[in-house]
Amino acid sequence: MLYHLFTYLDREFDVFGAGVFRYISFRAGMATLISLLIAMIFGGRLIKILQRKQVGESIRDLGLEGQMEKKGTPTMGGLIILLAILVPTLLFARLDNVYIQLMIFSTIWLGMIGFLDDYIKVFRKNKEGLAGRFKILGQIGLGLVVGLTLYFHDDVVVRQYLFSDGASSAVNATTRFMDVKSMITTVPFRKNNELDYCNLFSFAGAIFQDWSCYLYIPFVILVITAVSNGANITDGIDGLAAGTSAIIGMTLAIFTYVSGNTIFADYLDIMFIPNSGELAIFCLAFVGACVGFLWYNTYPAQVFMGDTGSLSIGGIIAVLALIVRKELLIPILCGIFLIENLSVMLQVSYFKYTKRKYGEGRRIFKMSPLHHHYQKQGYHESKIVGRFWIVGIMLAIFSLVTLKLR
């Protein structure tokens, strides 16, 4: 809103200083600051409200050290994160930008699903919360909206540079270009790192090639569901999900900024996505919200984010990666989420397999997800979180290196 207001004042009345709002870097910095302040100032007030309403976490005894001491800690703290993301975005981002609109919608959509799940757990005293099938339906619904928007919306384009021999490319800039609808994405580590979803089955003939584009939408649903559930599973000990998400969000902020800036895109020889630079404002508001939430969520936590926060932050990360065409980097960038997810899948699958074969179930890990395995080994949860953050930073750096490592 402030962008549109100050742009109008600058254009019509030449108000001193109003022109600074044209710069993404200024607005992104302000969004970070405001999101931090909202999370830290209003977070404390929200915690007191949740305590008065007795919105406490019900703890299932898993035999973990210090676990039962957390009983009654306020949950639904994800509301702090959502507020700290949405307010700065509405204030400083261009609201006529399709990518910003998509991110606001995704945040609210998954926030509502997570809030409903927490509400049922806390107020209806149902420990299972929202039935899993309804969560999946909600994630599929968001995947459809995101996939269809990215596929059909006229403003979702990439810049194709034209060469004298008639060829075109999304990188290697020339003076001639056009912005086109395209389903190309970035393949890490490849020299010619463009992959067009519409050409996946070109070898099978024209009929299959015409339909292969539509495989993009199921793939979007898969990515959003996987990353959202991965963040949800990772949210098991104090500060782990929020800190990991802040690291990922900072990396995506860099990706969005360079992908939406012609100079950086040309220098790095990467795909230029018009208008995507505006997402740097949303990304840094997201980082500020996660870091501000850590003020209350680091050990010992004063509040838990609940599904209101964990489902939202996972979905936000997935949609951002899809928009900047870095979804194939998710296994690296979101490696913490991936390994947490895999640890649960392996544990459950192996337990069922050995129960059928030997009559009793056996386990790979002492407990899953993986962070609980280390707790069972006697590590303090603050040490586990710190080491997971370090791994997350290493994965983030490696993801950024793929901009040039081909």
Coordinates of C-alpha atoms in Angstrom, one line a residue, residues 10-283:
D10 CA 6.2 11.3 -6.1
R11 CA 4.6 11.3 -9.6
E12 CA 1.9 13.9 -8.9
F13 CA 3.4 16.2 -6.3
D14 CA 7.2 15.4 -6.4
V15 CA 7.2 14.9 -2.6
F16 CA 10.7 14.9 -1.2
G17 CA 12.0 11.3 -0.4
A18 CA 8.9 9.6 -1.9
G19 CA 11.0 8.2 -4.8
V20 CA 12.9 5.9 -2.5
F21 CA 9.9 3.6 -2.4
R22 CA 10.7 2.7 -6.0
Y23 CA 13.7 0.7 -4.9
I24 CA 13.2 -3.0 -4.0
S25 CA 16.3 -2.9 -1.7
F26 CA 14.8 -0.1 0.5
R27 CA 11.4 -1.7 0.7
A28 CA 12.9 -5.2 1.4
G29 CA 15.0 -3.7 4.2
M30 CA 12.0 -2.0 5.7
A31 CA 9.9 -5.1 5.5
T32 CA 12.5 -7.1 7.4
L33 CA 12.7 -4.5 10.1
I34 CA 8.9 -4.2 10.5
S35 CA 8.4 -8.0 10.5
L36 CA 11.0 -8.4 13.2
L37 CA 9.3 -5.7 15.3
I38 CA 5.9 -7.2 14.9
A39 CA 7.1 -10.6 15.8
M40 CA 9.0 -9.4 18.9
I41 CA 6.5 -6.8 20.2
F42 CA 3.2 -8.2 19.4
G43 CA 4.4 -11.8 19.8
G44 CA 4.7 -11.3 23.6
R45 CA 1.2 -9.8 23.7
L46 CA -0.2 -12.7 21.7
I47 CA 1.5 -15.2 24.1
K48 CA -0.3 -13.6 27.0
I49 CA -3.6 -13.8 25.2
L50 CA -3.0 -17.5 24.4
Q51 CA -2.1 -18.2 28.1
R52 CA -5.3 -16.5 29.3
K53 CA -7.3 -18.5 26.8
Q54 CA -5.4 -21.6 28.1
V55 CA -4.4 -22.5 24.5
G56 CA -1.7 -24.9 25.7
E57 CA 0.0 -27.8 24.0
S58 CA -1.1 -31.3 25.1
I59 CA 2.0 -33.4 25.3
R60 CA 2.1 -37.1 24.5
D61 CA 4.7 -38.9 26.7
L62 CA 7.3 -40.2 24.3
G63 CA 9.9 -40.8 27.0
L64 CA 12.1 -37.8 25.9
E65 CA 14.1 -35.8 28.5
G66 CA 12.4 -32.6 29.5
Q67 CA 9.4 -33.3 27.3
M68 CA 6.6 -33.2 30.0
E69 CA 7.9 -29.8 31.3
K70 CA 6.6 -28.3 28.1
K71 CA 3.0 -29.3 28.8
G72 CA 0.7 -26.3 28.8
T73 CA 3.1 -24.1 26.7
P74 CA 1.0 -21.9 24.4
T75 CA 0.6 -23.2 20.9
M76 CA -0.9 -21.6 17.7
G77 CA 2.1 -19.2 17.8
G78 CA 2.2 -19.5 14.0
L79 CA -0.2 -16.5 14.1
I80 CA 2.8 -14.4 15.1
I81 CA 4.6 -15.5 11.9
L82 CA 1.6 -15.0 9.7
L83 CA 1.0 -11.5 11.0
A84 CA 4.7 -10.6 10.7
I85 CA 4.7 -11.7 7.1
L86 CA 1.5 -10.3 5.8
V87 CA 1.6 -6.8 7.4
P88 CA 5.0 -5.8 5.9
T89 CA 4.2 -7.4 2.6
L90 CA 0.9 -5.4 2.4
L91 CA 2.7 -2.2 3.4
F92 CA 5.8 -2.4 1.2
A93 CA 5.2 -4.7 -1.8
R94 CA 3.5 -4.0 -5.1
L95 CA 0.0 -5.4 -4.6
D96 CA -0.6 -5.5 -8.4
N97 CA 2.2 -8.0 -8.8
V98 CA 0.9 -11.5 -9.6
Y99 CA 3.6 -13.2 -7.6
I100 CA 2.9 -11.1 -4.5
Q101 CA -0.8 -11.9 -4.8
L102 CA 0.0 -15.6 -5.1
M103 CA 2.2 -15.5 -2.0
I104 CA -0.4 -13.7 0.1
F105 CA -3.0 -16.2 -1.0
S106 CA -0.8 -19.2 -0.2
T107 CA 0.1 -17.8 3.2
I108 CA -3.5 -17.2 4.2
W109 CA -4.7 -20.5 2.7
L110 CA -2.3 -22.8 4.5
G111 CA -2.5 -20.6 7.6
M112 CA -6.3 -21.3 7.7
I113 CA -5.8 -25.0 7.4
G114 CA -3.2 -25.1 10.1
F115 CA -5.3 -22.9 12.4
L116 CA -8.2 -25.2 12.0
D117 CA -6.1 -28.1 12.9
D118 CA -4.8 -26.4 16.0
Y119 CA -8.3 -25.2 16.9
I120 CA -9.6 -28.8 16.9
K121 CA -6.7 -30.0 19.0
V122 CA -6.9 -27.2 21.6
F123 CA -10.5 -26.2 21.9
R124 CA -12.2 -29.5 20.8
K125 CA -9.7 -31.5 22.9
N126 CA -9.1 -33.8 19.9
K127 CA -5.4 -34.7 19.8
E128 CA -5.7 -35.9 16.2
G129 CA -6.7 -32.5 15.0
L130 CA -7.9 -32.0 11.5
A131 CA -8.2 -35.4 9.7
G132 CA -5.2 -36.0 7.4
R133 CA -7.3 -36.3 4.3
F134 CA -8.6 -32.8 4.8
K135 CA -5.1 -31.4 5.2
I136 CA -4.0 -33.2 2.0
L137 CA -7.1 -31.8 0.2
G138 CA -6.2 -28.3 1.3
Q139 CA -2.6 -28.8 0.0
I140 CA -3.9 -30.2 -3.3
G141 CA -6.3 -27.2 -3.6
L142 CA -3.4 -24.8 -3.1
G143 CA -1.3 -26.7 -5.6
L144 CA -4.0 -26.4 -8.2
V145 CA -4.3 -22.7 -7.7
V146 CA -0.6 -22.2 -7.8
G147 CA -0.1 -24.6 -10.8
L148 CA -2.9 -23.1 -12.8
T149 CA -1.8 -19.5 -12.1
L150 CA 1.8 -20.2 -13.1
Y151 CA 0.7 -22.1 -16.2
F152 CA -2.0 -19.8 -17.5
H153 CA -1.5 -16.2 -16.1
D154 CA -0.4 -13.7 -18.7
D155 CA 2.0 -12.0 -16.4
V156 CA 4.0 -15.2 -15.6
V157 CA 6.7 -15.0 -18.2
V158 CA 10.4 -15.5 -18.7
R159 CA 12.6 -13.5 -21.0
Q160 CA 13.9 -15.3 -24.1
Y161 CA 16.9 -13.8 -25.8
L162 CA 17.0 -14.0 -29.6
F163 CA 20.1 -14.7 -31.6
S164 CA 20.9 -14.1 -35.2
D165 CA 20.8 -17.7 -36.1
G166 CA 17.1 -17.9 -35.0
A167 CA 17.8 -19.7 -31.7
S168 CA 16.5 -18.5 -28.4
S169 CA 17.6 -19.0 -24.8
A170 CA 16.6 -17.8 -21.3
V171 CA 20.2 -17.0 -20.6
N172 CA 23.2 -15.5 -22.5
A173 CA 21.7 -12.0 -23.0
T174 CA 21.7 -10.2 -26.4
T175 CA 20.1 -6.9 -27.2
R176 CA 17.1 -8.6 -28.7
F177 CA 14.6 -10.4 -26.5
M178 CA 10.9 -11.1 -25.9
D179 CA 8.9 -12.1 -22.8
V180 CA 7.1 -15.4 -23.4
K181 CA 4.9 -17.9 -21.6
S182 CA 7.2 -20.9 -21.0
M183 CA 7.3 -23.9 -18.7
I184 CA 11.1 -24.0 -18.5
T185 CA 12.8 -24.5 -15.2
T186 CA 16.4 -24.6 -13.9
V187 CA 18.3 -27.8 -13.6
P188 CA 21.2 -27.6 -11.1
F189 CA 24.7 -28.5 -12.1
R190 CA 24.0 -28.6 -15.9
K191 CA 25.8 -26.3 -18.2
N192 CA 22.8 -25.7 -20.4
N193 CA 20.5 -25.8 -17.4
E194 CA 17.1 -25.3 -18.9
L195 CA 14.4 -28.0 -18.8
D196 CA 11.1 -27.4 -20.5
Y197 CA 8.2 -29.4 -18.9
C198 CA 6.5 -29.4 -22.3
N199 CA 9.3 -31.3 -23.9
L200 CA 9.6 -34.1 -21.3
F201 CA 7.9 -36.6 -23.6
S202 CA 8.7 -35.1 -27.0
F203 CA 10.5 -38.3 -27.9
A204 CA 7.1 -40.1 -27.8
G205 CA 5.5 -38.0 -30.5
A206 CA 3.4 -34.9 -30.9
I207 CA 0.4 -36.2 -29.0
F208 CA 2.3 -36.9 -25.8
Q209 CA 4.2 -33.6 -26.2
D210 CA 0.9 -31.7 -26.2
W211 CA -0.1 -33.3 -22.9
S212 CA 3.2 -33.3 -21.2
C213 CA 2.8 -29.6 -20.1
Y214 CA -0.1 -30.6 -17.9
L215 CA 2.2 -32.8 -15.8
Y216 CA 3.5 -29.6 -14.4
I217 CA 0.4 -29.1 -12.3
P218 CA 0.5 -32.5 -10.5
F219 CA 4.2 -31.8 -9.9
V220 CA 3.4 -28.5 -8.3
I221 CA 0.9 -30.3 -6.0
L222 CA 3.6 -32.8 -5.1
V223 CA 6.2 -30.2 -4.3
I224 CA 3.8 -28.1 -2.1
T225 CA 2.5 -31.1 -0.2
A226 CA 6.0 -32.6 0.4
V227 CA 7.6 -29.4 1.6
S228 CA 4.7 -28.4 3.7
N229 CA 4.6 -31.7 5.4
G230 CA 8.3 -31.7 5.8
A231 CA 8.2 -28.4 7.7
N232 CA 5.4 -29.8 9.8
I233 CA 7.4 -32.9 10.8
T234 CA 10.5 -30.8 11.5
D235 CA 8.6 -28.7 14.0
G236 CA 9.3 -31.1 16.9
I237 CA 11.8 -29.3 19.1
D238 CA 12.3 -25.7 20.1
G239 CA 13.5 -23.4 17.4
L240 CA 14.3 -26.1 14.8
A241 CA 11.6 -25.4 12.1
A242 CA 11.7 -21.6 12.5
G243 CA 15.5 -21.3 12.3
T244 CA 15.8 -23.7 9.4
S245 CA 13.1 -21.9 7.5
A246 CA 14.8 -18.5 8.1
I247 CA 18.0 -19.9 6.5
I248 CA 16.0 -21.2 3.5
G249 CA 14.0 -18.0 3.2
M250 CA 17.2 -15.9 3.1
T251 CA 18.6 -18.1 0.3
L252 CA 15.3 -17.7 -1.7
A253 CA 15.5 -13.9 -1.1
I254 CA 18.8 -13.9 -3.0
F255 CA 17.4 -16.1 -5.7
T256 CA 14.3 -13.9 -6.2
Y257 CA 16.4 -10.7 -6.3
V258 CA 19.0 -11.9 -8.9
S259 CA 16.3 -13.6 -11.0
G260 CA 14.3 -10.4 -11.2
N261 CA 17.3 -8.1 -11.9
T262 CA 18.5 -7.9 -15.5
I263 CA 22.1 -7.0 -14.5
F264 CA 22.6 -9.8 -12.0
A265 CA 20.8 -12.3 -14.2
D266 CA 23.0 -11.4 -17.1
Y267 CA 26.2 -11.5 -15.0
L268 CA 25.3 -14.9 -13.5
D269 CA 24.0 -16.2 -16.8
I270 CA 20.7 -17.3 -15.3
M271 CA 17.1 -17.0 -16.2
F272 CA 15.6 -13.6 -16.0
I273 CA 12.0 -13.6 -14.7
P274 CA 10.3 -10.2 -15.1
N275 CA 8.7 -8.8 -11.9
S276 CA 10.0 -11.6 -9.7
G277 CA 12.4 -9.3 -7.9
E278 CA 9.4 -8.0 -5.9
L279 CA 9.4 -11.3 -4.1
A280 CA 12.6 -10.3 -2.3
I281 CA 10.3 -8.1 -0.1
F282 CA 8.1 -11.0 0.8
C283 CA 11.1 -13.3 1.4

